[in-house]
């Protein structure tokens, strides 16, 4: 009986200790989420405010940009895309459709070092540049002005496959490796979405699409892609200010850039409510248990126990 009483008291102490600890810990976690909520709200507000600023020229040395300080700030840069050195990261899906993110080296007109720009998403069946339409937008060859945003370079997970050195395909945006292969600055830049036509980019007096340097255009390393016959360049009205739909861009093979919005998850209010609710409920349970323990009369408990076993 003595051992059973000792075990019973030990169990009660454990339960009581947990009930005391639970409201304290949950209240602390709720307060921590409150601070996180304030931080995330300010970050989103700052990002949305920065997106309203007019684009500014990209510094000659893009490596001086800090993703933490310059995130969501729009920059513009003039130059030429080196389309023969495109890279692809994926596969990535967009509305259930398979495709890839296009990364293209960019030769600056202002004398700065070449850049590597993520032009956007392209459908899988438009990976080969010879299959694309609206050529002055899908594979621009003249001088263009690109609005870009800087992103932090994410570390590659060990679970992601390594890319084939002979391939244009990457499974993760390995900016440093792609930049090294093309002589670009190791900075992650994303082109902002632009659905408007730019007829001034159209190169006239060009009867055929520029052929790739190799006999067959390759994405998968040594595995050659199917030949796609050359097509004449489409003509555009220089006075046109036509705006395309995303579907038209997808069908034509024009990369769709980053949407100008702050895509940051903010679930801290939900977590805050959960932890504070748990703290409140556990506090009520602790009060009830303490009152119950204090209200027990030891003499009455012994009499009830004696009657039970008579």
mmCIF file of C-alpha atoms in Angstrom:
data_model
loop_
_atom_site.group_PDB
_atom_site.id
_atom_site.type_symbol
_atom_site.label_atom_id
_atom_site.label_comp_id
_atom_site.label_asym_id
_atom_site.label_seq_id
_atom_site.Cartn_x
_atom_site.Cartn_y
_atom_site.Cartn_z
ATOM 1 C CA UNK A 1 0.000 0.000 0.000
ATOM 2 C CA UNK A 2 2.841 2.373 0.854
ATOM 3 C CA UNK A 3 4.508 1.756 -2.520
ATOM 4 C CA UNK A 4 1.215 2.303 -4.333
ATOM 5 C CA UNK A 5 0.712 5.598 -2.495
ATOM 6 C CA UNK A 6 4.240 6.700 -3.393
ATOM 7 C CA UNK A 7 3.633 5.834 -7.055
ATOM 8 C CA UNK A 8 0.318 7.664 -6.989
ATOM 9 C CA UNK A 9 1.886 10.764 -5.478
ATOM 10 C CA UNK A 10 4.740 10.650 -8.004
ATOM 11 C CA UNK A 11 2.246 10.434 -10.865
ATOM 12 C CA UNK A 12 0.282 13.368 -9.485
ATOM 13 C CA UNK A 13 3.456 15.417 -9.195
ATOM 14 C CA UNK A 14 4.385 14.648 -12.805
ATOM 15 C CA UNK A 15 0.935 15.676 -14.032
ATOM 16 C CA UNK A 16 1.003 18.799 -11.878
ATOM 17 C CA UNK A 17 4.481 19.712 -13.162
ATOM 18 C CA UNK A 18 3.322 19.329 -16.774
ATOM 19 C CA UNK A 19 0.234 21.450 -16.098
ATOM 20 C CA UNK A 20 2.435 24.146 -14.567
ATOM 21 C CA UNK A 21 4.958 23.969 -17.420
ATOM 22 C CA UNK A 22 2.460 23.892 -20.285
ATOM 23 C CA UNK A 23 0.921 27.379 -19.852
ATOM 24 C CA UNK A 24 4.367 28.909 -19.376
ATOM 25 C CA UNK A 25 5.884 27.306 -22.484
ATOM 26 C CA UNK A 26 2.833 27.888 -24.694
ATOM 27 C CA UNK A 27 2.620 31.522 -23.570
ATOM 28 C CA UNK A 28 6.289 32.005 -24.449
ATOM 29 C CA UNK A 29 5.763 30.436 -27.902
ATOM 30 C CA UNK A 30 2.697 32.629 -28.461
ATOM 31 C CA UNK A 31 4.723 35.733 -27.583
ATOM 32 C CA UNK A 32 7.494 34.603 -29.937
ATOM 33 C CA UNK A 33 4.929 34.216 -32.733
ATOM 34 C CA UNK A 34 3.665 37.711 -31.936
ATOM 35 C CA UNK A 35 7.135 39.090 -32.581
ATOM 36 C CA UNK A 36 7.405 37.006 -35.769
ATOM 37 C CA UNK A 37 4.030 38.324 -36.923
ATOM 38 C CA UNK A 38 5.202 41.907 -36.460
ATOM 39 C CA UNK A 39 8.456 41.163 -38.316
ATOM 40 C CA UNK A 40 6.724 39.387 -41.242
ATOM 41 C CA UNK A 41 4.027 42.087 -41.537
ATOM 42 C CA UNK A 42 6.682 44.803 -41.721
ATOM 43 C CA UNK A 43 8.645 42.768 -44.269
ATOM 44 C CA UNK A 44 5.603 42.312 -46.516
ATOM 45 C CA UNK A 45 4.674 45.977 -46.162
ATOM 46 C CA UNK A 46 8.218 47.030 -47.038
ATOM 47 C CA UNK A 47 8.275 44.709 -50.047
ATOM 48 C CA UNK A 48 4.940 45.954 -51.384
ATOM 49 C CA UNK A 49 6.134 49.523 -50.917
ATOM 50 C CA UNK A 50 9.371 48.850 -52.803
ATOM 51 C CA UNK A 51 7.485 47.353 -55.740
ATOM 52 C CA UNK A 52 5.774 50.715 -56.256
ATOM 53 C CA UNK A 53 9.120 52.476 -56.760
ATOM 54 C CA UNK A 54 10.221 53.216 -60.307
ATOM 55 C CA UNK A 55 13.009 50.913 -61.563
ATOM 56 C CA UNK A 56 16.546 52.242 -61.073
ATOM 57 C CA UNK A 57 19.696 51.384 -63.059
ATOM 58 C CA UNK A 58 21.419 48.195 -61.992
ATOM 59 C CA UNK A 59 24.856 48.908 -60.455
ATOM 60 C CA UNK A 60 27.864 48.129 -62.640
ATOM 61 C CA UNK A 61 28.926 45.640 -59.970
ATOM 62 C CA UNK A 62 25.769 43.658 -59.268
ATOM 63 C CA UNK A 63 27.523 41.702 -56.518
ATOM 64 C CA UNK A 64 27.213 44.767 -54.273
ATOM 65 C CA UNK A 65 23.461 44.205 -54.089
ATOM 66 C CA UNK A 66 22.187 42.595 -50.892
ATOM 67 C CA UNK A 67 19.107 40.370 -51.286
ATOM 68 C CA UNK A 68 18.015 41.254 -47.746
ATOM 69 C CA UNK A 69 18.177 45.011 -48.329
ATOM 70 C CA UNK A 70 17.373 45.175 -52.046
ATOM 71 C CA UNK A 71 14.737 42.436 -52.277
ATOM 72 C CA UNK A 72 11.568 43.529 -54.144
ATOM 73 C CA UNK A 73 13.383 46.592 -55.486
ATOM 74 C CA UNK A 74 13.170 46.832 -59.285
ATOM 75 C CA UNK A 75 16.292 47.484 -61.357
ATOM 76 C CA UNK A 76 16.693 47.848 -65.105
ATOM 77 C CA UNK A 77 19.613 47.014 -67.352
ATOM 78 C CA UNK A 78 20.210 47.351 -71.105
ATOM 79 C CA UNK A 79 22.055 44.871 -73.272
ATOM 80 C CA UNK A 80 21.844 41.732 -75.397
ATOM 81 C CA UNK A 81 20.832 38.194 -74.473
ATOM 82 C CA UNK A 82 23.277 35.474 -75.482
ATOM 83 C CA UNK A 83 20.542 33.018 -76.445
ATOM 84 C CA UNK A 84 22.963 30.356 -77.674
ATOM 85 C CA UNK A 85 23.996 29.785 -74.042
ATOM 86 C CA UNK A 86 20.573 29.280 -72.457
ATOM 87 C CA UNK A 87 20.260 27.063 -69.388
ATOM 88 C CA UNK A 88 17.116 25.380 -68.068
ATOM 89 C CA UNK A 89 16.148 24.535 -64.495
ATOM 90 C CA UNK A 90 13.401 22.054 -63.837
ATOM 91 C CA UNK A 91 11.115 20.513 -64.511
ATOM 92 C CA UNK A 92 8.765 23.097 -63.007
ATOM 93 C CA UNK A 93 4.984 23.075 -63.339
ATOM 94 C CA UNK A 94 2.732 26.044 -64.029
ATOM 95 C CA UNK A 95 -1.010 25.438 -63.700
ATOM 96 C CA UNK A 96 -0.398 21.726 -64.109
ATOM 97 C CA UNK A 97 1.713 22.138 -67.264
ATOM 98 C CA UNK A 98 5.312 20.912 -67.299
ATOM 99 C CA UNK A 99 8.121 23.260 -68.255
ATOM 100 C CA UNK A 100 11.421 24.825 -67.251
ATOM 101 C CA UNK A 101 12.864 28.078 -65.949
ATOM 102 C CA UNK A 102 15.071 29.748 -68.581
ATOM 103 C CA UNK A 103 18.406 31.270 -67.518
ATOM 104 C CA UNK A 104 20.216 33.329 -70.167
ATOM 105 C CA UNK A 105 23.557 35.194 -70.067
ATOM 106 C CA UNK A 106 23.158 38.921 -70.676
ATOM 107 C CA UNK A 107 25.812 41.187 -72.189
ATOM 108 C CA UNK A 108 25.447 44.677 -70.718
ATOM 109 C CA UNK A 109 25.569 47.821 -72.830
ATOM 110 C CA UNK A 110 26.926 49.998 -69.998
ATOM 111 C CA UNK A 111 30.229 48.166 -69.714
ATOM 112 C CA UNK A 112 29.399 46.113 -66.636
ATOM 113 C CA UNK A 113 30.276 42.448 -66.382
ATOM 114 C CA UNK A 114 27.872 39.958 -68.031
ATOM 115 C CA UNK A 115 24.876 38.858 -65.963
ATOM 116 C CA UNK A 116 22.847 35.678 -65.693
ATOM 117 C CA UNK A 117 19.134 36.451 -65.825
ATOM 118 C CA UNK A 118 16.261 34.083 -65.131
ATOM 119 C CA UNK A 119 13.921 35.106 -67.952
ATOM 120 C CA UNK A 120 10.997 33.060 -66.650
ATOM 121 C CA UNK A 121 9.007 29.886 -67.246
ATOM 122 C CA UNK A 122 8.684 28.187 -70.620
ATOM 123 C CA UNK A 123 6.650 25.137 -71.652
ATOM 124 C CA UNK A 124 8.505 21.888 -72.228
ATOM 125 C CA UNK A 125 7.577 21.707 -75.907
ATOM 126 C CA UNK A 126 9.126 25.164 -76.500
ATOM 127 C CA UNK A 127 12.541 24.448 -75.006
ATOM 128 C CA UNK A 128 14.189 24.291 -78.431
ATOM 129 C CA UNK A 129 14.524 27.950 -79.493
ATOM 130 C CA UNK A 130 13.823 27.049 -83.130
ATOM 131 C CA UNK A 131 10.309 25.990 -82.155
ATOM 132 C CA UNK A 132 9.404 29.365 -80.667
ATOM 133 C CA UNK A 133 7.277 32.071 -82.219
ATOM 134 C CA UNK A 134 7.095 35.852 -81.742
ATOM 135 C CA UNK A 135 10.846 35.760 -82.177
ATOM 136 C CA UNK A 136 11.600 39.322 -81.096
ATOM 137 C CA UNK A 137 10.208 38.443 -77.647
ATOM 138 C CA UNK A 138 11.016 34.742 -77.269
ATOM 139 C CA UNK A 139 14.587 34.916 -78.590
ATOM 140 C CA UNK A 140 15.444 38.644 -78.727
ATOM 141 C CA UNK A 141 18.640 39.427 -80.623
ATOM 142 C CA UNK A 142 18.767 43.213 -80.502
ATOM 143 C CA UNK A 143 19.352 45.526 -77.558
ATOM 144 C CA UNK A 144 16.659 45.171 -74.909
ATOM 145 C CA UNK A 145 15.860 46.738 -71.552
ATOM 146 C CA UNK A 146 15.109 44.202 -68.827
ATOM 147 C CA UNK A 147 13.547 44.947 -65.448
ATOM 148 C CA UNK A 148 14.955 42.553 -62.862
ATOM 149 C CA UNK A 149 14.677 41.719 -59.175
ATOM 150 C CA UNK A 150 17.429 40.217 -57.054
ATOM 151 C CA UNK A 151 16.979 36.936 -55.220
ATOM 152 C CA UNK A 152 19.001 35.145 -52.610
ATOM 153 C CA UNK A 153 20.959 32.154 -53.897
ATOM 154 C CA UNK A 154 19.519 29.064 -52.214
ATOM 155 C CA UNK A 155 21.750 26.186 -51.227
ATOM 156 C CA UNK A 156 21.242 23.002 -53.145
ATOM 157 C CA UNK A 157 19.707 20.139 -51.206
ATOM 158 C CA UNK A 158 21.579 16.856 -51.057
ATOM 159 C CA UNK A 159 18.403 15.163 -52.280
ATOM 160 C CA UNK A 160 18.546 17.034 -55.620
ATOM 161 C CA UNK A 161 20.243 15.262 -58.515
ATOM 162 C CA UNK A 162 23.546 16.606 -59.833
ATOM 163 C CA UNK A 163 23.359 17.964 -63.354
ATOM 164 C CA UNK A 164 25.148 16.462 -66.356
ATOM 165 C CA UNK A 165 28.156 18.695 -67.203
ATOM 166 C CA UNK A 166 27.406 18.187 -70.915
ATOM 167 C CA UNK A 167 23.786 19.233 -70.480
ATOM 168 C CA UNK A 168 21.956 22.559 -70.458
ATOM 169 C CA UNK A 169 19.607 21.163 -67.804
ATOM 170 C CA UNK A 170 19.854 21.766 -64.055
ATOM 171 C CA UNK A 171 17.525 20.428 -61.368
ATOM 172 C CA UNK A 172 18.321 23.336 -59.042
ATOM 173 C CA UNK A 173 19.300 26.935 -59.904
ATOM 174 C CA UNK A 174 23.042 26.510 -59.395
ATOM 175 C CA UNK A 175 23.849 30.153 -60.084
ATOM 176 C CA UNK A 176 27.568 29.906 -59.279
ATOM 177 C CA UNK A 177 28.118 26.992 -61.671
ATOM 178 C CA UNK A 178 26.090 28.520 -64.508
ATOM 179 C CA UNK A 179 27.823 31.866 -64.028
ATOM 180 C CA UNK A 180 31.242 30.207 -64.069
ATOM 181 C CA UNK A 181 30.437 28.364 -67.302
ATOM 182 C CA UNK A 182 29.373 31.585 -69.043
ATOM 183 C CA UNK A 183 31.672 34.151 -67.435
ATOM 184 C CA UNK A 184 28.824 35.986 -65.670
ATOM 185 C CA UNK A 185 28.624 37.548 -62.237
ATOM 186 C CA UNK A 186 27.334 35.052 -59.635
ATOM 187 C CA UNK A 187 24.184 37.020 -58.859
ATOM 188 C CA UNK A 188 20.619 35.644 -58.984
ATOM 189 C CA UNK A 189 18.490 38.037 -61.042
ATOM 190 C CA UNK A 190 14.888 37.402 -62.076
ATOM 191 C CA UNK A 191 13.234 39.207 -64.968
ATOM 192 C CA UNK A 192 9.927 40.825 -64.026
ATOM 193 C CA UNK A 193 6.850 39.747 -65.959
ATOM 194 C CA UNK A 194 6.177 41.809 -69.087
ATOM 195 C CA UNK A 195 3.257 40.839 -71.318
ATOM 196 C CA UNK A 196 3.476 43.863 -73.619
ATOM 197 C CA UNK A 197 4.741 43.740 -77.173
ATOM 198 C CA UNK A 198 8.013 45.512 -77.975
ATOM 199 C CA UNK A 199 8.097 45.944 -81.765
ATOM 200 C CA UNK A 200 11.223 48.077 -81.497
ATOM 201 C CA UNK A 201 13.095 44.859 -80.706
ATOM 202 C CA UNK A 202 12.168 43.333 -84.056
ATOM 203 C CA UNK A 203 15.191 42.907 -86.304
ATOM 204 C CA UNK A 204 14.126 43.681 -89.889
ATOM 205 C CA UNK A 205 15.647 42.372 -93.119
ATOM 206 C CA UNK A 206 16.307 38.997 -91.530
ATOM 207 C CA UNK A 207 14.786 36.253 -93.717
ATOM 208 C CA UNK A 208 15.456 33.248 -91.499
ATOM 209 C CA UNK A 209 15.849 32.266 -87.891
ATOM 210 C CA UNK A 210 19.440 32.123 -86.773
ATOM 211 C CA UNK A 211 20.556 28.504 -86.672
ATOM 212 C CA UNK A 212 22.186 26.963 -83.663
ATOM 213 C CA UNK A 213 25.942 26.485 -83.848
ATOM 214 C CA UNK A 214 25.699 22.716 -83.528
ATOM 215 C CA UNK A 215 24.002 20.461 -86.057
ATOM 216 C CA UNK A 216 21.281 19.621 -83.536
ATOM 217 C CA UNK A 217 20.235 21.645 -80.523
ATOM 218 C CA UNK A 218 20.866 19.732 -77.295
ATOM 219 C CA UNK A 219 19.212 19.985 -73.894
ATOM 220 C CA UNK A 220 19.874 16.549 -72.431
ATOM 221 C CA UNK A 221 23.641 16.490 -72.930
ATOM 222 C CA UNK A 222 24.727 13.952 -75.513
ATOM 223 C CA UNK A 223 21.149 13.057 -76.353
ATOM 224 C CA UNK A 224 20.211 15.197 -79.368
ATOM 225 C CA UNK A 225 16.815 16.816 -79.576
ATOM 226 C CA UNK A 226 14.653 16.374 -82.666
ATOM 227 C CA UNK A 227 15.403 18.814 -85.458
ATOM 228 C CA UNK A 228 12.911 21.648 -85.847
ATOM 229 C CA UNK A 229 12.803 23.302 -89.303
ATOM 230 C CA UNK A 230 13.534 26.995 -89.568
ATOM 231 C CA UNK A 231 10.621 29.396 -89.943
ATOM 232 C CA UNK A 232 10.504 32.961 -91.228
ATOM 233 C CA UNK A 233 10.457 35.767 -88.711
ATOM 234 C CA UNK A 234 7.010 37.171 -87.966
ATOM 235 C CA UNK A 235 6.496 40.798 -88.852
ATOM 236 C CA UNK A 236 5.143 43.207 -86.268
ATOM 237 C CA UNK A 237 3.465 46.567 -86.488
ATOM 238 C CA UNK A 238 5.940 49.152 -85.103
ATOM 239 C CA UNK A 239 3.033 51.258 -83.832
ATOM 240 C CA UNK A 240 1.454 48.346 -81.970
ATOM 241 C CA UNK A 241 1.228 48.442 -78.182
ATOM 242 C CA UNK A 242 -0.485 45.074 -78.053
ATOM 243 C CA UNK A 243 -0.505 43.210 -74.750
ATOM 244 C CA UNK A 244 -0.406 39.438 -74.835
ATOM 245 C CA UNK A 245 -2.109 36.998 -72.502
ATOM 246 C CA UNK A 246 -0.048 34.434 -70.542
ATOM 247 C CA UNK A 247 -1.583 31.687 -72.703
ATOM 248 C CA UNK A 248 -0.339 33.353 -75.873
ATOM 249 C CA UNK A 249 3.144 33.575 -74.419
ATOM 250 C CA UNK A 250 3.071 29.913 -73.387
ATOM 251 C CA UNK A 251 1.965 28.784 -76.841
ATOM 252 C CA UNK A 252 4.594 30.964 -78.523
ATOM 253 C CA UNK A 253 7.429 29.960 -76.216
ATOM 254 C CA UNK A 254 8.037 33.399 -74.698
ATOM 255 C CA UNK A 255 9.388 33.025 -71.132
ATOM 256 C CA UNK A 256 6.960 34.353 -68.507
ATOM 257 C CA UNK A 257 8.827 36.369 -65.893
ATOM 258 C CA UNK A 258 8.252 36.820 -62.201
ATOM 259 C CA UNK A 259 4.949 38.295 -61.084
ATOM 260 C CA UNK A 260 5.488 41.565 -59.221
ATOM 261 C CA UNK A 261 4.028 40.587 -55.882
ATOM 262 C CA UNK A 262 5.290 39.751 -52.404
ATOM 263 C CA UNK A 263 4.842 35.999 -52.143
ATOM 264 C CA UNK A 264 5.713 35.548 -48.485
ATOM 265 C CA UNK A 265 3.700 33.171 -46.336
ATOM 266 C CA UNK A 266 2.387 34.710 -43.149
ATOM 267 C CA UNK A 267 0.800 32.094 -40.876
ATOM 268 C CA UNK A 268 2.084 33.613 -37.652
ATOM 269 C CA UNK A 269 -1.336 34.917 -36.582
ATOM 270 C CA UNK A 270 -2.737 31.392 -36.777
ATOM 271 C CA UNK A 271 0.164 30.003 -34.731
ATOM 272 C CA UNK A 272 -0.155 32.862 -32.250
ATOM 273 C CA UNK A 273 -3.844 32.109 -31.619
ATOM 274 C CA UNK A 274 -3.081 28.391 -31.252
ATOM 275 C CA UNK A 275 -0.341 28.846 -28.647
ATOM 276 C CA UNK A 276 -2.203 31.495 -26.616
ATOM 277 C CA UNK A 277 -5.347 29.330 -26.643
ATOM 278 C CA UNK A 278 -3.345 26.363 -25.405
ATOM 279 C CA UNK A 279 -1.841 28.538 -22.668
ATOM 280 C CA UNK A 280 -5.294 29.737 -21.580
ATOM 281 C CA UNK A 281 -6.848 26.247 -21.535
ATOM 282 C CA UNK A 282 -3.925 24.688 -19.668
ATOM 283 C CA UNK A 283 -4.049 27.514 -17.116
ATOM 284 C CA UNK A 284 -7.748 26.826 -16.462
ATOM 285 C CA UNK A 285 -7.021 23.112 -16.022
ATOM 286 C CA UNK A 286 -4.180 23.901 -13.623
ATOM 287 C CA UNK A 287 -6.419 26.152 -11.510
ATOM 288 C CA UNK A 288 -9.133 23.473 -11.353
ATOM 289 C CA UNK A 289 -6.625 20.831 -10.319
ATOM 290 C CA UNK A 290 -5.067 23.032 -7.627
ATOM 291 C CA UNK A 291 -8.478 23.909 -6.192
ATOM 292 C CA UNK A 292 -9.441 20.274 -6.174
ATOM 293 C CA UNK A 293 -6.248 19.320 -4.350
ATOM 294 C CA UNK A 294 -6.727 22.049 -1.747
ATOM 295 C CA UNK A 295 -10.382 21.167 -1.176
ATOM 296 C CA UNK A 296 -9.692 17.566 -0.221
ATOM 297 C CA UNK A 297 -10.076 16.806 3.540
ATOM 298 C CA UNK A 298 -7.509 14.118 4.555
ATOM 299 C CA UNK A 299 -9.785 12.753 7.363
ATOM 300 C CA UNK A 300 -12.763 12.375 5.019
ATOM 301 C CA UNK A 301 -10.552 10.649 2.461
ATOM 302 C CA UNK A 302 -9.437 8.092 5.046
ATOM 303 C CA UNK A 303 -13.031 7.434 6.179
ATOM 304 C CA UNK A 304 -14.146 6.896 2.559
ATOM 305 C CA UNK A 305 -11.238 4.558 2.010
ATOM 306 C CA UNK A 306 -12.052 2.568 5.185
ATOM 307 C CA UNK A 307 -15.743 2.227 4.219
ATOM 308 C CA UNK A 308 -14.774 1.080 0.756
ATOM 309 C CA UNK A 309 -12.812 -1.912 2.073
ATOM 310 C CA UNK A 310 -15.048 -2.870 5.016
#
